[in-house]
Coordinates of C-alpha atoms in Angstrom, one line a residue:
M1 CA 0.0 0.0 0.0
H2 CA 1.1 3.6 -0.5
C3 CA -0.4 7.1 -0.1
I4 CA -0.3 10.3 -2.1
I5 CA -0.1 13.5 -0.1
E6 CA -0.5 17.0 -1.4
P7 CA 0.6 20.2 0.4
S8 CA -1.9 20.8 3.2
V9 CA -2.8 23.0 6.1
V10 CA -3.2 20.9 9.2
S11 CA -5.6 22.1 11.9
G12 CA -8.2 20.4 14.1
E13 CA -8.7 18.1 17.0
V14 CA -7.6 14.5 17.6
Y15 CA -8.1 12.0 20.3
I16 CA -4.7 10.4 20.7
P17 CA -4.5 6.6 21.1
P18 CA -3.3 5.1 24.4
S19 CA 0.4 4.8 25.3
K20 CA 2.2 1.8 24.0
S21 CA 4.8 1.9 26.7
E22 CA 2.2 2.1 29.4
T23 CA 0.0 -0.6 27.9
M24 CA 2.8 -3.0 27.6
R25 CA 4.0 -2.4 31.2
A26 CA 0.5 -2.7 32.5
I27 CA 0.1 -6.1 30.9
I28 CA 3.3 -7.5 32.2
F29 CA 2.8 -6.2 35.7
A30 CA -0.8 -7.5 35.8
A31 CA 0.4 -10.9 34.6
M32 CA 2.6 -11.3 37.7
A33 CA 0.1 -10.0 40.2
R34 CA -2.0 -11.9 42.7
G35 CA -5.6 -12.0 41.6
T36 CA -7.2 -10.1 38.8
S37 CA -6.3 -6.7 37.2
H38 CA -8.6 -4.6 35.1
I39 CA -6.9 -2.3 32.5
Q40 CA -9.0 0.1 30.5
N41 CA -8.2 2.0 27.3
I42 CA -5.3 -0.3 26.1
L43 CA -3.7 0.3 22.8
L44 CA -5.2 -2.1 20.3
S45 CA -2.1 -2.9 18.2
P46 CA -0.1 -6.0 17.0
D47 CA 2.4 -5.3 19.8
T48 CA -0.3 -5.4 22.4
F49 CA -1.7 -8.6 21.1
A50 CA 1.8 -10.2 21.0
M51 CA 2.3 -9.2 24.7
L52 CA -1.1 -10.6 25.7
E53 CA -0.5 -13.9 23.9
G54 CA 2.9 -14.0 25.5
V55 CA 1.8 -13.6 29.1
E56 CA -1.0 -16.1 28.5
A57 CA 1.7 -18.6 27.4
F58 CA 3.3 -18.1 30.9
G59 CA 0.0 -18.9 32.7
A60 CA -1.9 -15.6 32.9
K61 CA -5.6 -15.7 32.0
I62 CA -6.8 -13.1 29.6
K63 CA -10.3 -11.7 28.9
L64 CA -10.3 -9.0 26.2
D65 CA -13.4 -6.8 25.7
G66 CA -12.9 -4.1 23.2
N67 CA -10.1 -1.9 24.5
C68 CA -10.4 -3.2 28.1
V69 CA -8.6 -6.3 29.3
Q70 CA -9.0 -8.4 32.5
I71 CA -5.9 -10.3 33.5
E72 CA -5.7 -13.0 36.2
G73 CA -2.1 -13.0 37.3
V74 CA 0.2 -15.9 38.2
A75 CA 1.2 -14.5 41.7
G76 CA 4.8 -14.1 40.7
K77 CA 5.1 -17.8 39.6
P78 CA 5.0 -18.1 35.8
T79 CA 4.8 -21.5 34.2
C80 CA 7.0 -22.7 31.3
P81 CA 5.2 -22.1 27.9
D82 CA 4.5 -25.2 25.8
K83 CA 4.8 -23.3 22.5
V84 CA 7.1 -20.9 20.7
I85 CA 6.3 -17.3 21.6
D86 CA 5.9 -15.0 18.6
V87 CA 6.6 -11.4 19.5
G88 CA 5.9 -10.2 15.9
N89 CA 7.6 -6.7 15.5
S90 CA 7.7 -5.8 19.2
G91 CA 11.1 -5.4 20.7
L92 CA 9.5 -4.4 24.0
A93 CA 7.4 -7.6 24.1
L94 CA 10.6 -9.6 23.5
R95 CA 12.6 -7.9 26.3
F96 CA 9.8 -8.1 28.9
L97 CA 8.7 -11.6 28.0
L98 CA 12.4 -12.7 28.4
S99 CA 12.1 -11.5 32.0
L100 CA 9.3 -14.0 32.6
A101 CA 11.3 -16.7 30.8
S102 CA 14.3 -16.1 33.1
L103 CA 12.0 -17.1 36.1
V104 CA 10.9 -20.5 34.9
K105 CA 12.9 -23.8 35.0
G106 CA 12.4 -25.1 31.4
E107 CA 13.5 -23.8 28.0
V108 CA 11.6 -21.0 26.4
F109 CA 11.6 -20.3 22.7
F110 CA 11.0 -17.0 20.9
T111 CA 10.5 -15.9 17.3
G112 CA 9.5 -12.7 15.5
D113 CA 9.8 -10.8 12.3
T114 CA 12.9 -10.0 10.4
S115 CA 13.4 -6.8 12.3
I116 CA 13.3 -8.7 15.6
K117 CA 15.7 -11.3 14.4
T118 CA 18.3 -8.9 12.9
R119 CA 17.9 -5.4 14.4
R120 CA 16.6 -5.4 18.0
P121 CA 19.5 -5.9 20.5
V122 CA 19.0 -8.6 23.1
K123 CA 22.6 -9.4 23.7
P124 CA 22.8 -7.3 26.9
L125 CA 20.2 -9.6 28.5
L126 CA 21.6 -12.8 27.1
D127 CA 25.0 -11.9 28.5
V128 CA 23.5 -11.5 32.0
Y129 CA 21.8 -14.9 31.7
K130 CA 25.0 -16.6 30.5
K131 CA 27.0 -15.2 33.5
A132 CA 24.2 -16.6 35.7
G133 CA 24.8 -20.1 34.3
M134 CA 21.8 -20.1 32.0
K135 CA 21.9 -21.6 28.5
T136 CA 21.1 -19.2 25.7
K137 CA 20.8 -19.2 21.9
T138 CA 20.4 -16.2 19.7
F139 CA 18.3 -16.3 16.5
A140 CA 21.6 -16.6 14.5
E141 CA 23.0 -19.4 16.6
S142 CA 19.9 -21.6 16.6
K143 CA 19.4 -24.2 13.8
D144 CA 15.7 -23.6 13.7
G145 CA 15.9 -19.8 13.9
Y146 CA 14.5 -19.4 17.4
L147 CA 16.0 -17.4 20.3
S148 CA 15.9 -19.5 23.5
I149 CA 16.9 -19.4 27.1
K150 CA 17.0 -22.2 29.7
G151 CA 17.5 -22.0 33.4
R152 CA 16.6 -19.6 36.1
L153 CA 18.1 -16.3 37.1
V154 CA 19.3 -16.0 40.7
A155 CA 19.5 -13.0 43.0
G156 CA 22.8 -11.3 43.5
S157 CA 25.1 -9.0 41.7
M158 CA 24.6 -8.5 37.9
M159 CA 26.1 -6.2 35.2
I160 CA 24.4 -5.1 32.0
E161 CA 25.0 -2.8 29.1
G162 CA 22.4 0.0 29.4
E163 CA 22.5 2.1 26.2
D164 CA 19.2 0.6 25.2
S165 CA 16.8 1.0 28.2
Q166 CA 14.5 -2.0 27.5
P167 CA 17.0 -4.7 28.6
V168 CA 17.6 -2.7 31.8
S169 CA 13.9 -2.5 32.4
S170 CA 13.5 -6.2 31.8
L171 CA 16.2 -7.1 34.2
L172 CA 14.8 -4.8 36.9
F173 CA 11.5 -6.5 36.5
S174 CA 13.1 -10.0 36.7
A175 CA 15.1 -9.0 39.8
A176 CA 11.9 -8.0 41.7
F177 CA 10.7 -11.7 41.7
L178 CA 14.0 -13.4 42.6
E179 CA 14.5 -15.0 46.0
G180 CA 16.4 -12.2 47.6
P181 CA 17.8 -8.7 46.9
S182 CA 19.9 -7.9 43.8
E183 CA 22.4 -5.2 42.7
I184 CA 22.4 -4.4 39.0
Y185 CA 25.4 -2.4 37.6
V186 CA 24.6 -0.6 34.4
I187 CA 27.3 0.3 31.9
Q188 CA 26.5 3.4 29.7
A189 CA 23.0 4.1 31.0
G190 CA 20.8 5.6 28.4
E191 CA 17.2 6.4 27.7
K192 CA 16.8 7.2 31.4
P193 CA 13.1 8.4 31.3
F194 CA 12.1 5.0 30.1
V195 CA 13.9 3.4 33.0
D196 CA 12.2 6.0 35.2
L197 CA 8.8 4.8 33.8
T198 CA 9.6 1.2 34.8
M199 CA 10.8 2.2 38.3
H200 CA 7.5 4.2 38.6
W201 CA 5.6 1.0 37.9
L202 CA 7.7 -1.0 40.3
E203 CA 7.2 1.5 43.1
S204 CA 3.4 1.8 42.3
V205 CA 2.9 -1.9 43.2
G206 CA 5.2 -1.7 46.3
I207 CA 8.4 -3.1 44.9
G208 CA 11.5 -1.5 46.5
V209 CA 14.0 -0.2 43.9
H210 CA 16.7 2.4 44.4
H211 CA 19.5 3.7 42.2
D212 CA 22.7 5.7 42.2
D213 CA 22.6 7.9 39.1
Y214 CA 21.3 5.0 37.0
Q215 CA 24.6 3.2 37.4
V216 CA 23.8 0.9 40.3
F217 CA 20.3 -0.4 41.1
E218 CA 19.2 -2.1 44.3
V219 CA 16.1 -4.2 43.9
D220 CA 14.2 -6.0 46.6
G221 CA 13.3 -9.5 45.7
R222 CA 10.3 -11.7 46.6
A223 CA 7.8 -9.3 45.0
S224 CA 4.1 -10.0 45.8
Y225 CA 1.3 -7.5 45.0
P226 CA -2.4 -7.6 44.4
G227 CA -4.2 -7.0 41.1
F228 CA -5.0 -3.5 40.2
S229 CA -7.3 -1.3 38.1
L230 CA -6.2 1.6 35.9
T231 CA -6.9 3.5 32.7
I232 CA -4.1 4.0 30.2
G233 CA -3.5 7.6 29.1
G234 CA -2.7 8.9 25.6
D235 CA 0.7 8.4 24.0
Y236 CA 2.9 11.5 24.0
S237 CA 5.2 10.2 21.3
T238 CA 2.2 9.7 19.0
A239 CA 0.8 13.1 19.8
L240 CA 4.0 14.7 18.3
F241 CA 2.9 13.9 14.8
P242 CA -0.4 15.9 14.5
L243 CA 1.2 18.7 16.6
A244 CA 4.2 18.8 14.2
G245 CA 1.8 18.8 11.2
A246 CA 0.2 22.0 12.5
L247 CA 3.6 23.6 13.3
V248 CA 5.0 23.2 9.8
T249 CA 1.9 24.1 7.9
G250 CA 0.6 27.1 9.9
G251 CA -2.3 25.3 11.6
K252 CA -3.5 24.7 15.1
M253 CA -3.9 21.3 16.8
V254 CA -5.9 20.3 19.8
V255 CA -4.9 16.9 21.3
H256 CA -7.2 15.1 23.7
G257 CA -6.5 12.1 25.9
L258 CA -3.0 12.9 27.3
D259 CA -2.4 12.8 31.0
P260 CA -0.6 16.1 32.1
E261 CA 1.0 14.2 35.0
S262 CA 2.2 11.2 32.9
K263 CA 5.6 9.7 33.5
Q264 CA 6.1 9.0 29.8
G265 CA 9.6 10.0 28.7
D266 CA 8.6 11.4 25.4
R267 CA 6.6 14.3 27.0
K268 CA 10.0 16.0 27.2
A269 CA 9.8 16.4 23.4
L270 CA 7.2 19.1 23.9
D271 CA 9.9 21.2 25.5
I272 CA 12.1 20.8 22.4
F273 CA 9.2 22.1 20.2
R274 CA 8.7 25.0 22.6
D275 CA 12.4 25.8 22.4
M276 CA 12.0 26.0 18.6
G277 CA 9.3 28.6 18.9
A278 CA 6.1 26.6 19.3
K279 CA 3.4 27.5 21.8
I280 CA 2.2 24.3 23.4
A281 CA 0.1 24.2 26.6
F282 CA -2.6 22.3 28.4
R283 CA -6.0 23.9 28.7
E284 CA -8.1 23.6 31.9
D285 CA -10.0 20.7 30.3
K286 CA -6.6 18.9 29.9
A287 CA -6.6 19.2 26.1
L288 CA -3.1 20.0 24.7
V289 CA -3.1 22.9 22.3
G290 CA -0.2 23.7 19.9
H291 CA 0.5 26.2 17.2
L292 CA 3.4 28.3 15.9
P293 CA 2.9 32.1 16.7
G294 CA 6.1 33.1 14.9
K295 CA 9.0 31.4 13.3
L296 CA 10.6 28.1 13.9
Y297 CA 14.3 28.1 15.1
G298 CA 16.8 25.3 15.1
V299 CA 18.2 23.8 18.3
D300 CA 21.2 21.8 19.5
V301 CA 19.7 19.0 21.4
D302 CA 20.7 15.7 23.0
I303 CA 17.6 13.4 22.5
N304 CA 18.8 10.3 24.3
H305 CA 16.1 11.1 26.9
C306 CA 13.4 10.9 24.2
I307 CA 15.0 8.8 21.4
D308 CA 11.8 8.2 19.4
V309 CA 11.5 11.9 18.6
L310 CA 14.4 11.8 16.1
P311 CA 12.3 11.1 13.0
I312 CA 9.7 13.9 13.6
L313 CA 12.2 16.4 15.0
S314 CA 14.4 15.9 11.9
V315 CA 11.4 16.8 9.7
V316 CA 10.4 19.9 11.8
A317 CA 14.0 21.1 11.8
T318 CA 14.0 21.4 8.0
F319 CA 11.3 24.1 8.3
A320 CA 13.4 26.1 10.9
H321 CA 15.2 29.3 10.0
T322 CA 18.5 28.2 11.6
R323 CA 20.2 24.9 11.7
T324 CA 19.5 22.0 14.1
L325 CA 21.9 19.4 15.5
I326 CA 20.4 16.3 16.9
K327 CA 22.8 14.2 19.0
G328 CA 22.9 11.4 21.6
A329 CA 20.7 9.3 19.3
E330 CA 23.0 6.4 18.2
I331 CA 20.6 3.8 19.6
A332 CA 18.0 5.0 17.1
R333 CA 20.0 3.0 14.5
W334 CA 18.6 -0.2 16.2
K335 CA 14.9 0.6 16.2
E336 CA 12.4 -0.7 13.6
S337 CA 14.8 0.8 11.0
N338 CA 18.1 2.6 11.2
R339 CA 16.2 5.8 11.8
I340 CA 19.3 8.1 11.5
A341 CA 20.3 6.8 8.1
V342 CA 16.7 6.5 6.9
M343 CA 15.7 10.0 7.7
V344 CA 18.8 11.4 6.1
E345 CA 18.1 9.4 3.0
Q346 CA 14.4 10.3 2.8
L347 CA 14.7 14.0 3.6
S348 CA 17.5 14.2 1.0
E349 CA 15.1 12.8 -1.6
M350 CA 12.9 15.8 -0.7
G351 CA 15.8 18.2 -1.3
A352 CA 16.7 18.8 2.3
R353 CA 20.3 19.6 3.3
V354 CA 21.1 17.1 6.0
E355 CA 24.3 15.5 7.2
E356 CA 24.4 12.1 8.9
K357 CA 26.4 11.9 12.1
Q358 CA 27.3 8.7 14.1
D359 CA 24.9 9.7 16.9
G360 CA 22.5 12.0 15.1
I361 CA 21.8 14.4 12.2
L362 CA 22.8 17.9 11.3
I363 CA 19.9 19.7 9.6
Y364 CA 19.9 23.0 7.7
P365 CA 16.9 25.1 6.7
S366 CA 15.4 23.7 3.6
S367 CA 12.5 24.0 1.2
L368 CA 11.1 20.5 0.8
L369 CA 9.9 19.2 -2.5
G370 CA 7.4 16.3 -3.1
A371 CA 9.1 13.0 -3.7
H372 CA 8.7 9.2 -3.9
L373 CA 9.4 8.1 -0.3
S374 CA 9.7 4.9 1.6
G375 CA 8.5 4.5 5.2
M376 CA 10.8 1.4 5.6
E377 CA 8.0 -0.4 7.5
D378 CA 8.7 1.9 10.4
H379 CA 5.6 3.6 11.9
R380 CA 7.5 6.7 13.2
V381 CA 9.3 7.2 9.9
V382 CA 6.0 6.9 7.9
M383 CA 4.2 9.5 10.1
S384 CA 7.2 11.8 10.0
L385 CA 7.3 11.7 6.2
M386 CA 3.5 12.4 6.2
V387 CA 4.2 15.6 8.1
A388 CA 7.1 16.5 5.7
A389 CA 4.8 15.9 2.7
A390 CA 2.1 18.1 4.1
G391 CA 4.6 21.0 4.3
A392 CA 6.4 20.3 1.0
S393 CA 5.8 21.8 -2.4
G394 CA 4.2 19.3 -4.8
K395 CA 2.8 15.8 -4.3
S396 CA 4.6 13.0 -2.4
M397 CA 4.1 9.3 -2.6
I398 CA 4.9 7.4 0.6
E399 CA 5.2 3.6 0.7
G400 CA 4.0 1.6 3.7
P401 CA 1.3 3.6 5.5
E402 CA 0.0 0.4 7.0
A403 CA 2.8 0.5 9.5
L404 CA 0.8 3.1 11.5
V405 CA -1.2 0.2 13.0
K406 CA 1.7 -0.3 15.5
T407 CA 0.9 2.8 17.5
Y408 CA -1.7 4.9 15.7
P409 CA -4.3 2.5 14.0
T410 CA -6.6 5.4 13.2
G411 CA -3.8 7.8 12.3
I412 CA -4.5 8.2 8.5
Y413 CA -8.2 9.0 9.1
D414 CA -7.5 11.4 11.9
F415 CA -4.9 13.1 9.7
M416 CA -7.5 13.4 6.9
R417 CA -10.0 15.0 9.3
C418 CA -7.4 17.6 10.3
G419 CA -6.8 18.7 6.7
W420 CA -4.1 16.4 5.4
K421 CA -4.8 15.8 1.7
I422 CA -4.2 12.1 1.6
E423 CA -5.2 9.5 -1.1
L424 CA -4.7 5.9 -0.2
K425 CA -3.6 3.5 -3.0
K426 CA -3.2 -0.3 -3.0

């Protein structure tokens, strides 16, 4: 599938979908609880379904009703799955389900799509497991193409590479259920707000976790907590795309569904847009309103704290009146696509003056032109290019808009309602 986008003026109101990060954490925490949890307003996406099927394989009981799910937990004692767990395209599901696998006695097998098997790092976790005496096989090492681990993690001292936050979050979660306290030493801690989100969840269910500048974590073991009820708030990282559409085309966007008190790391990206000249603020009714009262200006910014903003920030920066340097983003090369290289390539196709750096992108003010573009099966790249196309001169064709189902299933139709001139083609 592809879409044709003409220059547009983006204005309107959107109800942003639920947070993927919060949905996935809610499911994994509910799966290990005592009794039943009720989670409302979950993100209905392939990643969510992969996580639900995964925790079900470890013994949790699932009842899904629309965008609400009831989960009967395993009281901290998962059972060994009797089937291969398919995580699809979800790196977060793989990392968190590995935490459950590290708590059972038998061998657990995982599979996923090509991106999962070749692009999404799990070596930091597997290294920890190996040092603990567990047996592991990567996708490449296995004759049948499955990643597998066998054995149980034990409490104590552990060391993990932390540039990617998800393996760290996974290990923190595992440690909470071990038979005693653990110390986790993190090398090159990165993406700290996402670790903060995991610690917030641990603390919210009464699990003791403390850290020294994200380098050493102390986690109480023997976790036990009751089921819970909550409603998932809107996704800040997803909200950036309609907001950016308004900023680069002279419109005004009202976003509903975000929690102003959310612990999501990507809410920090709003400050970056503000530093560039945008006016973005919550109203009394908790709707977020954004527009550009003057000009956009470039910034020098380290985005390791909100790594998923790289694709959309690189687009917005082309419309600024001064140059932008995005740095601290090397881990973005190992997301659904190599987002640094891909955004440089695609924006260059549109006539932008951009320079690829090892850990980011240098972007100069540019006048974008319509072009034939590829979303590289990456939801954030596709949405970023849709914003670029709305602000460009001439028509653009973007391949792969179906990727939006990962985080924004209604995205194309919401965009159309807000003025994007989009024509879908099979």
